[in-house]
């Protein structure tokens, strides 16, 4: 068998390894010749993976048996479209892939099916009448954006006009979401939908940099600091989303805010979390989400088994850098061998120019730490923070240590 794997980020490294273990030939497609997953594929082809026609032609030329991706919602649309047109297997049909990626439709369905979310409006031109029906602060974001690009918080009309123009320039459709800002702890929640039933796998806190008008995540922590009652409401929300969108067999990731009394859903997608989230999910549940996607794609049964954490505490730390030319990592492999780090990932290649730390695509690397007590988690984190370095072309440490903040007890 031969698989076309779309997107060459860190989760695809694991995906490629699993496919090779099955004896499946792999062809990796990405528009970045420096994609970190490239060395792990049998063959690499540079292509715009959002160009369905170009990907379809490659699938025909390569005589691919199936296309697959993980942790990439916009790319999932390409996979679903090409698979459907060529009669190849895919765990989601093209219409559903489009529906769950259409944030305008998503918010409309949330309101119609009583799924809690903020007051919002979609505009291609800033409509003051619609804005006047909402209260500042307002969050502005491209309707079809990703990696937190163009997502800003406006506290007044001047900021709103400026941020709206920026978001509209980023949006491929030109449409911008304007919605009321909701206070609360942000959670990322993973589900596995099996035969229409949304099984809650894990909920994690997302910690963000204290920027005035941006939303930059620097840490994901498991377990989420919420009550059992909140977890039950979140379970119900996941089922409502699966029912509303007719999801039958798929991974599902939901981002929401909670004050431990009520929730507000930001958005969701029919995929696993990106970056290093798959490993946190696996360690938190015992369920392997990437293997699950392979099984769904190939029509094999997905069995959750007993959902239980392999470690009591888990954290993914996202590492950013000061402007400069990135060269290499230092201290990471040694800490992994010592057991301080569960794993680490490098997102930027040697020679990459680092400009800012404003969106998730600016991450240079990440680390995962696992511990069986809070004290052990803090100890490992502190050692990692004091040891690891992101080294620039001149041999200097460019790691934003100020964003690798101490771990504290979370409470709402």
GROMACS .gro file of C-alpha atoms in nm:
model
  412
    1UNK     CA    1   0.000   0.000   0.000
    2UNK     CA    2   0.100   0.360  -0.053
    3UNK     CA    3  -0.012   0.662   0.151
    4UNK     CA    4   0.006   1.032   0.071
    5UNK     CA    5   0.072   1.211   0.400
    6UNK     CA    6  -0.021   1.579   0.393
    7UNK     CA    7   0.168   1.830   0.615
    8UNK     CA    8   0.516   1.777   0.749
    9UNK     CA    9   0.496   1.888   1.112
   10UNK     CA   10   0.589   1.693   1.425
   11UNK     CA   11   0.271   1.481   1.456
   12UNK     CA   12   0.331   1.359   1.100
   13UNK     CA   13   0.667   1.218   1.212
   14UNK     CA   14   0.477   0.981   1.439
   15UNK     CA   15   0.218   0.913   1.169
   16UNK     CA   16   0.489   0.824   0.916
   17UNK     CA   17   0.651   0.589   1.168
   18UNK     CA   18   0.324   0.407   1.233
   19UNK     CA   19   0.254   0.371   0.860
   20UNK     CA   20   0.603   0.228   0.800
   21UNK     CA   21   0.548  -0.023   1.082
   22UNK     CA   22   0.247  -0.144   0.883
   23UNK     CA   23   0.463  -0.182   0.572
   24UNK     CA   24   0.296   0.110   0.398
   25UNK     CA   25   0.502   0.321   0.156
   26UNK     CA   26   0.483   0.691   0.239
   27UNK     CA   27   0.494   1.004   0.024
   28UNK     CA   28   0.501   1.329   0.221
   29UNK     CA   29   0.349   1.643   0.070
   30UNK     CA   30   0.426   1.991   0.205
   31UNK     CA   31   0.496   2.334   0.062
   32UNK     CA   32   0.798   2.371   0.292
   33UNK     CA   33   1.109   2.191   0.171
   34UNK     CA   34   1.242   2.212   0.527
   35UNK     CA   35   0.941   2.033   0.679
   36UNK     CA   36   1.060   1.857   0.995
   37UNK     CA   37   0.890   1.530   0.895
   38UNK     CA   38   1.061   1.512   0.553
   39UNK     CA   39   1.347   1.278   0.657
   40UNK     CA   40   1.096   1.022   0.786
   41UNK     CA   41   0.910   0.972   0.456
   42UNK     CA   42   1.007   0.742   0.169
   43UNK     CA   43   0.952   1.029  -0.074
   44UNK     CA   44   0.890   1.402  -0.051
   45UNK     CA   45   0.701   1.626  -0.296
   46UNK     CA   46   0.680   2.001  -0.258
   47UNK     CA   47   0.327   2.124  -0.323
   48UNK     CA   48   0.068   2.361  -0.182
   49UNK     CA   49  -0.127   2.109   0.028
   50UNK     CA   50  -0.433   2.335   0.026
   51UNK     CA   51  -0.447   2.307  -0.356
   52UNK     CA   52  -0.680   2.011  -0.394
   53UNK     CA   53  -0.632   1.978  -0.771
   54UNK     CA   54  -0.254   1.966  -0.742
   55UNK     CA   55  -0.275   1.710  -0.461
   56UNK     CA   56  -0.526   1.505  -0.661
   57UNK     CA   57  -0.290   1.488  -0.959
   58UNK     CA   58  -0.009   1.366  -0.733
   59UNK     CA   59  -0.239   1.103  -0.583
   60UNK     CA   60  -0.317   0.977  -0.934
   61UNK     CA   61   0.045   0.986  -1.048
   62UNK     CA   62   0.165   0.806  -0.735
   63UNK     CA   63  -0.122   0.557  -0.745
   64UNK     CA   64  -0.189   0.626  -0.379
   65UNK     CA   65  -0.418   0.391  -0.187
   66UNK     CA   66  -0.521   0.663   0.056
   67UNK     CA   67  -0.449   1.016   0.176
   68UNK     CA   68  -0.410   1.103   0.542
   69UNK     CA   69  -0.321   1.385   0.777
   70UNK     CA   70  -0.339   1.446   1.150
   71UNK     CA   71  -0.374   1.760   1.360
   72UNK     CA   72  -0.448   1.991   1.063
   73UNK     CA   73  -0.807   2.102   1.003
   74UNK     CA   74  -0.762   2.308   0.683
   75UNK     CA   75  -0.553   2.027   0.532
   76UNK     CA   76  -0.826   1.781   0.627
   77UNK     CA   77  -1.052   1.954   0.373
   78UNK     CA   78  -0.804   1.871   0.096
   79UNK     CA   79  -0.774   1.510   0.214
   80UNK     CA   80  -1.152   1.467   0.226
   81UNK     CA   81  -1.212   1.631  -0.114
   82UNK     CA   82  -0.946   1.437  -0.303
   83UNK     CA   83  -1.034   1.110  -0.132
   84UNK     CA   84  -1.401   1.151  -0.222
   85UNK     CA   85  -1.328   1.238  -0.585
   86UNK     CA   86  -1.093   0.941  -0.628
   87UNK     CA   87  -1.303   0.696  -0.428
   88UNK     CA   88  -1.034   0.653  -0.162
   89UNK     CA   89  -1.103   0.593   0.209
   90UNK     CA   90  -1.130   0.886   0.453
   91UNK     CA   91  -1.284   0.906   0.799
   92UNK     CA   92  -1.480   1.220   0.710
   93UNK     CA   93  -1.670   1.319   0.395
   94UNK     CA   94  -1.593   1.640   0.210
   95UNK     CA   95  -1.913   1.826   0.307
   96UNK     CA   96  -1.866   1.753   0.676
   97UNK     CA   97  -1.498   1.852   0.657
   98UNK     CA   98  -1.605   2.186   0.508
   99UNK     CA   99  -1.887   2.233   0.760
  100UNK     CA  100  -1.664   2.183   1.065
  101UNK     CA  101  -1.407   2.425   0.921
  102UNK     CA  102  -1.661   2.700   0.839
  103UNK     CA  103  -1.657   2.920   1.149
  104UNK     CA  104  -1.958   3.120   1.032
  105UNK     CA  105  -2.167   2.804   0.998
  106UNK     CA  106  -2.015   2.672   1.319
  107UNK     CA  107  -2.130   2.969   1.527
  108UNK     CA  108  -2.474   2.963   1.364
  109UNK     CA  109  -2.519   2.596   1.451
  110UNK     CA  110  -2.394   2.659   1.806
  111UNK     CA  111  -2.673   2.911   1.857
  112UNK     CA  112  -2.938   2.692   1.692
  113UNK     CA  113  -2.850   2.382   1.895
  114UNK     CA  114  -2.812   2.560   2.230
  115UNK     CA  115  -2.436   2.512   2.244
  116UNK     CA  116  -2.300   2.794   2.463
  117UNK     CA  117  -2.089   3.050   2.277
  118UNK     CA  118  -2.028   3.424   2.273
  119UNK     CA  119  -2.235   3.686   2.090
  120UNK     CA  120  -2.072   3.737   1.750
  121UNK     CA  121  -2.105   3.861   1.397
  122UNK     CA  122  -1.932   3.780   1.066
  123UNK     CA  123  -1.845   4.072   0.840
  124UNK     CA  124  -1.646   4.146   0.526
  125UNK     CA  125  -1.682   4.519   0.598
  126UNK     CA  126  -1.688   4.657   0.951
  127UNK     CA  127  -2.056   4.714   1.032
  128UNK     CA  128  -2.096   4.965   1.315
  129UNK     CA  129  -2.463   4.879   1.362
  130UNK     CA  130  -2.377   4.515   1.431
  131UNK     CA  131  -2.089   4.612   1.656
  132UNK     CA  132  -2.314   4.838   1.861
  133UNK     CA  133  -2.518   4.530   1.954
  134UNK     CA  134  -2.213   4.389   2.132
  135UNK     CA  135  -2.002   4.508   2.423
  136UNK     CA  136  -1.630   4.582   2.435
  137UNK     CA  137  -1.382   4.425   2.469
  138UNK     CA  138  -1.428   4.246   2.138
  139UNK     CA  139  -1.219   3.969   1.985
  140UNK     CA  140  -1.137   3.998   1.615
  141UNK     CA  141  -1.015   3.704   1.406
  142UNK     CA  142  -1.007   3.589   1.042
  143UNK     CA  143  -1.298   3.356   0.969
  144UNK     CA  144  -1.066   3.101   0.807
  145UNK     CA  145  -0.744   3.167   0.995
  146UNK     CA  146  -0.515   2.933   1.185
  147UNK     CA  147  -0.221   2.943   1.430
  148UNK     CA  148  -0.384   3.241   1.611
  149UNK     CA  149  -0.281   3.469   1.323
  150UNK     CA  150  -0.482   3.791   1.319
  151UNK     CA  151  -0.656   3.720   1.650
  152UNK     CA  152  -0.665   4.040   1.858
  153UNK     CA  153  -0.863   4.189   2.146
  154UNK     CA  154  -0.999   4.539   2.089
  155UNK     CA  155  -1.102   4.758   2.381
  156UNK     CA  156  -1.220   5.056   2.176
  157UNK     CA  157  -1.327   5.160   1.828
  158UNK     CA  158  -0.980   5.272   1.718
  159UNK     CA  159  -0.830   4.931   1.797
  160UNK     CA  160  -1.129   4.753   1.645
  161UNK     CA  161  -1.090   4.931   1.311
  162UNK     CA  162  -0.716   4.858   1.300
  163UNK     CA  163  -0.745   4.495   1.405
  164UNK     CA  164  -1.039   4.435   1.168
  165UNK     CA  165  -0.830   4.556   0.872
  166UNK     CA  166  -0.542   4.330   0.974
  167UNK     CA  167  -0.770   4.026   1.009
  168UNK     CA  168  -0.942   4.094   0.677
  169UNK     CA  169  -0.603   4.105   0.503
  170UNK     CA  170  -0.515   3.764   0.648
  171UNK     CA  171  -0.852   3.598   0.581
  172UNK     CA  172  -0.857   3.412   0.248
  173UNK     CA  173  -1.230   3.482   0.217
  174UNK     CA  174  -1.202   3.838   0.346
  175UNK     CA  175  -1.454   3.757   0.621
  176UNK     CA  176  -1.379   3.852   0.982
  177UNK     CA  177  -1.536   3.734   1.306
  178UNK     CA  178  -1.612   3.995   1.570
  179UNK     CA  179  -1.726   3.851   1.902
  180UNK     CA  180  -1.762   3.952   2.263
  181UNK     CA  181  -1.468   3.867   2.489
  182UNK     CA  182  -1.558   3.614   2.758
  183UNK     CA  183  -1.366   3.590   3.084
  184UNK     CA  184  -1.264   3.244   3.201
  185UNK     CA  185  -1.002   2.975   3.199
  186UNK     CA  186  -0.933   2.840   2.851
  187UNK     CA  187  -0.951   2.464   2.806
  188UNK     CA  188  -0.868   2.233   2.519
  189UNK     CA  189  -1.085   1.925   2.533
  190UNK     CA  190  -1.027   1.604   2.337
  191UNK     CA  191  -1.303   1.364   2.242
  192UNK     CA  192  -1.322   1.052   2.030
  193UNK     CA  193  -1.652   1.014   1.850
  194UNK     CA  194  -1.739   0.647   1.796
  195UNK     CA  195  -2.068   0.554   1.628
  196UNK     CA  196  -2.203   0.899   1.707
  197UNK     CA  197  -2.109   0.895   2.078
  198UNK     CA  198  -1.863   1.164   2.187
  199UNK     CA  199  -1.630   1.007   2.445
  200UNK     CA  200  -1.455   1.268   2.661
  201UNK     CA  201  -1.087   1.175   2.672
  202UNK     CA  202  -0.916   1.465   2.848
  203UNK     CA  203  -0.942   1.833   2.935
  204UNK     CA  204  -0.635   2.055   2.971
  205UNK     CA  205  -0.575   2.414   3.074
  206UNK     CA  206  -0.426   2.642   2.812
  207UNK     CA  207  -0.210   2.915   2.964
  208UNK     CA  208  -0.145   3.228   2.759
  209UNK     CA  209   0.106   3.510   2.763
  210UNK     CA  210  -0.023   3.820   2.941
  211UNK     CA  211  -0.039   4.030   2.626
  212UNK     CA  212  -0.283   4.321   2.618
  213UNK     CA  213  -0.440   4.241   2.283
  214UNK     CA  214  -0.304   3.903   2.167
  215UNK     CA  215  -0.367   3.539   2.256
  216UNK     CA  216  -0.040   3.346   2.260
  217UNK     CA  217  -0.039   3.006   2.428
  218UNK     CA  218   0.280   2.911   2.611
  219UNK     CA  219   0.164   2.603   2.804
  220UNK     CA  220  -0.095   2.325   2.805
  221UNK     CA  221  -0.145   2.143   3.136
  222UNK     CA  222  -0.324   1.824   3.232
  223UNK     CA  223  -0.541   1.771   3.426
  224UNK     CA  224  -0.758   2.078   3.388
  225UNK     CA  225  -0.824   2.262   3.714
  226UNK     CA  226  -1.201   2.225   3.702
  227UNK     CA  227  -1.470   2.058   3.909
  228UNK     CA  228  -1.635   1.721   3.828
  229UNK     CA  229  -1.954   1.916   3.756
  230UNK     CA  230  -1.773   2.122   3.493
  231UNK     CA  231  -1.633   1.807   3.333
  232UNK     CA  232  -1.985   1.666   3.310
  233UNK     CA  233  -2.113   1.982   3.140
  234UNK     CA  234  -1.818   1.962   2.900
  235UNK     CA  235  -1.904   1.601   2.822
  236UNK     CA  236  -2.260   1.709   2.735
  237UNK     CA  237  -2.130   1.995   2.519
  238UNK     CA  238  -1.916   1.751   2.319
  239UNK     CA  239  -2.216   1.528   2.253
  240UNK     CA  240  -2.425   1.827   2.147
  241UNK     CA  241  -2.158   1.929   1.896
  242UNK     CA  242  -2.131   1.576   1.755
  243UNK     CA  243  -2.509   1.558   1.718
  244UNK     CA  244  -2.541   1.905   1.567
  245UNK     CA  245  -2.281   1.836   1.297
  246UNK     CA  246  -2.373   1.471   1.240
  247UNK     CA  247  -2.029   1.342   1.341
  248UNK     CA  248  -2.010   0.963   1.355
  249UNK     CA  249  -1.649   0.844   1.376
  250UNK     CA  250  -1.382   1.107   1.422
  251UNK     CA  251  -1.144   1.268   1.668
  252UNK     CA  252  -1.274   1.601   1.795
  253UNK     CA  253  -1.097   1.893   1.962
  254UNK     CA  254  -1.299   2.166   2.136
  255UNK     CA  255  -1.164   2.496   2.266
  256UNK     CA  256  -1.377   2.664   2.529
  257UNK     CA  257  -1.375   2.903   2.823
  258UNK     CA  258  -1.513   2.824   3.168
  259UNK     CA  259  -1.554   2.995   3.504
  260UNK     CA  260  -1.647   2.656   3.656
  261UNK     CA  261  -2.013   2.756   3.648
  262UNK     CA  262  -2.079   2.800   3.278
  263UNK     CA  263  -1.891   2.755   2.951
  264UNK     CA  264  -1.849   2.936   2.621
  265UNK     CA  265  -1.727   2.739   2.319
  266UNK     CA  266  -1.471   2.922   2.107
  267UNK     CA  267  -1.450   2.669   1.824
  268UNK     CA  268  -1.394   2.303   1.746
  269UNK     CA  269  -1.249   2.082   1.474
  270UNK     CA  270  -1.269   1.718   1.369
  271UNK     CA  271  -0.906   1.640   1.444
  272UNK     CA  272  -0.656   1.591   1.724
  273UNK     CA  273  -0.465   1.880   1.878
  274UNK     CA  274  -0.158   1.998   1.691
  275UNK     CA  275   0.204   2.025   1.792
  276UNK     CA  276   0.288   1.798   2.085
  277UNK     CA  277  -0.072   1.762   2.201
  278UNK     CA  278  -0.101   1.406   2.072
  279UNK     CA  279   0.160   1.283   2.321
  280UNK     CA  280  -0.004   1.464   2.613
  281UNK     CA  281  -0.334   1.305   2.513
  282UNK     CA  282  -0.176   0.961   2.487
  283UNK     CA  283  -0.008   0.992   2.827
  284UNK     CA  284  -0.326   1.134   2.984
  285UNK     CA  285  -0.556   0.860   2.857
  286UNK     CA  286  -0.363   0.555   2.735
  287UNK     CA  287  -0.535   0.605   2.397
  288UNK     CA  288  -0.314   0.669   2.094
  289UNK     CA  289  -0.493   0.934   1.883
  290UNK     CA  290  -0.267   0.906   1.577
  291UNK     CA  291  -0.311   0.530   1.560
  292UNK     CA  292  -0.683   0.604   1.592
  293UNK     CA  293  -0.679   0.821   1.278
  294UNK     CA  294  -0.502   0.546   1.082
  295UNK     CA  295  -0.760   0.293   1.196
  296UNK     CA  296  -1.050   0.520   1.107
  297UNK     CA  297  -0.903   0.589   0.763
  298UNK     CA  298  -0.850   0.221   0.687
  299UNK     CA  299  -1.193   0.123   0.816
  300UNK     CA  300  -1.059  -0.063   1.120
  301UNK     CA  301  -1.244  -0.055   1.455
  302UNK     CA  302  -1.130   0.202   1.710
  303UNK     CA  303  -1.147   0.077   2.067
  304UNK     CA  304  -1.079   0.314   2.354
  305UNK     CA  305  -1.022   0.055   2.622
  306UNK     CA  306  -0.983   0.184   2.978
  307UNK     CA  307  -0.921   0.559   2.981
  308UNK     CA  308  -0.665   0.627   3.251
  309UNK     CA  309  -0.358   0.852   3.277
  310UNK     CA  310  -0.009   0.710   3.255
  311UNK     CA  311   0.109   1.008   3.461
  312UNK     CA  312  -0.073   1.226   3.714
  313UNK     CA  313   0.058   1.557   3.578
  314UNK     CA  314   0.156   1.652   3.223
  315UNK     CA  315   0.257   1.976   3.060
  316UNK     CA  316   0.348   2.090   2.711
  317UNK     CA  317   0.572   2.398   2.715
  318UNK     CA  318   0.589   2.603   2.394
  319UNK     CA  319   0.924   2.773   2.339
  320UNK     CA  320   0.965   3.108   2.166
  321UNK     CA  321   1.276   3.308   2.080
  322UNK     CA  322   1.404   3.662   2.051
  323UNK     CA  323   1.458   3.787   1.693
  324UNK     CA  324   1.758   3.634   1.521
  325UNK     CA  325   1.878   3.343   1.309
  326UNK     CA  326   1.807   3.010   1.475
  327UNK     CA  327   2.083   2.749   1.461
  328UNK     CA  328   2.027   2.456   1.700
  329UNK     CA  329   1.893   2.323   2.031
  330UNK     CA  330   2.112   2.262   2.335
  331UNK     CA  331   2.043   2.058   2.647
  332UNK     CA  332   1.724   1.891   2.523
  333UNK     CA  333   1.852   1.543   2.444
  334UNK     CA  334   2.051   1.525   2.769
  335UNK     CA  335   1.741   1.610   2.974
  336UNK     CA  336   1.539   1.352   2.784
  337UNK     CA  337   1.799   1.086   2.862
  338UNK     CA  338   1.789   1.189   3.231
  339UNK     CA  339   1.411   1.153   3.236
  340UNK     CA  340   1.351   1.521   3.298
  341UNK     CA  341   1.181   1.560   2.961
  342UNK     CA  342   0.930   1.309   2.834
  343UNK     CA  343   0.990   1.435   2.480
  344UNK     CA  344   1.084   1.745   2.283
  345UNK     CA  345   1.018   1.875   1.930
  346UNK     CA  346   1.193   2.120   1.703
  347UNK     CA  347   0.964   2.328   1.481
  348UNK     CA  348   1.215   2.561   1.314
  349UNK     CA  349   1.505   2.454   1.097
  350UNK     CA  350   1.867   2.568   1.106
  351UNK     CA  351   1.893   2.910   0.946
  352UNK     CA  352   1.531   3.004   1.011
  353UNK     CA  353   1.482   3.374   1.073
  354UNK     CA  354   1.288   3.441   1.393
  355UNK     CA  355   1.107   3.774   1.403
  356UNK     CA  356   0.849   3.782   1.681
  357UNK     CA  357   0.660   3.579   1.938
  358UNK     CA  358   0.301   3.671   1.857
  359UNK     CA  359   0.134   3.360   1.708
  360UNK     CA  360   0.161   2.985   1.763
  361UNK     CA  361   0.345   2.951   1.431
  362UNK     CA  362   0.633   3.143   1.591
  363UNK     CA  363   0.714   2.849   1.821
  364UNK     CA  364   1.069   2.728   1.778
  365UNK     CA  365   1.037   2.413   1.986
  366UNK     CA  366   0.835   2.251   2.262
  367UNK     CA  367   0.892   2.014   2.551
  368UNK     CA  368   0.666   1.767   2.729
  369UNK     CA  369   0.713   1.698   3.100
  370UNK     CA  370   0.542   1.413   3.287
  371UNK     CA  371   0.531   1.368   3.664
  372UNK     CA  372   0.345   1.173   3.931
  373UNK     CA  373   0.328   1.462   4.179
  374UNK     CA  374   0.296   1.838   4.150
  375UNK     CA  375   0.629   1.882   4.328
  376UNK     CA  376   0.802   1.656   4.075
  377UNK     CA  377   0.643   1.852   3.789
  378UNK     CA  378   0.774   2.181   3.929
  379UNK     CA  379   1.120   2.035   3.990
  380UNK     CA  380   1.149   1.898   3.636
  381UNK     CA  381   1.018   2.220   3.485
  382UNK     CA  382   1.263   2.433   3.679
  383UNK     CA  383   1.557   2.216   3.576
  384UNK     CA  384   1.451   2.229   3.211
  385UNK     CA  385   1.401   2.605   3.221
  386UNK     CA  386   1.750   2.654   3.363
  387UNK     CA  387   1.920   2.414   3.120
  388UNK     CA  388   1.776   2.427   2.770
  389UNK     CA  389   1.892   2.681   2.511
  390UNK     CA  390   1.777   2.790   2.168
  391UNK     CA  391   2.108   2.884   2.010
  392UNK     CA  392   2.141   3.144   1.736
  393UNK     CA  393   2.398   3.162   1.456
  394UNK     CA  394   2.640   3.348   1.684
  395UNK     CA  395   2.620   3.091   1.963
  396UNK     CA  396   2.398   3.300   2.190
  397UNK     CA  397   2.088   3.179   2.372
  398UNK     CA  398   1.781   3.331   2.205
  399UNK     CA  399   1.521   3.147   2.416
  400UNK     CA  400   1.249   3.371   2.561
  401UNK     CA  401   1.303   3.252   2.918
  402UNK     CA  402   1.051   3.513   3.033
  403UNK     CA  403   0.780   3.311   2.856
  404UNK     CA  404   0.893   2.986   3.020
  405UNK     CA  405   0.723   3.091   3.341
  406UNK     CA  406   0.719   2.898   3.672
  407UNK     CA  407   0.445   2.639   3.716
  408UNK     CA  408   0.187   2.739   3.976
  409UNK     CA  409  -0.128   2.582   4.115
  410UNK     CA  410  -0.419   2.672   3.891
  411UNK     CA  411  -0.753   2.779   4.027
  412UNK     CA  412  -1.054   2.952   3.883
   0.00000   0.00000   0.00000
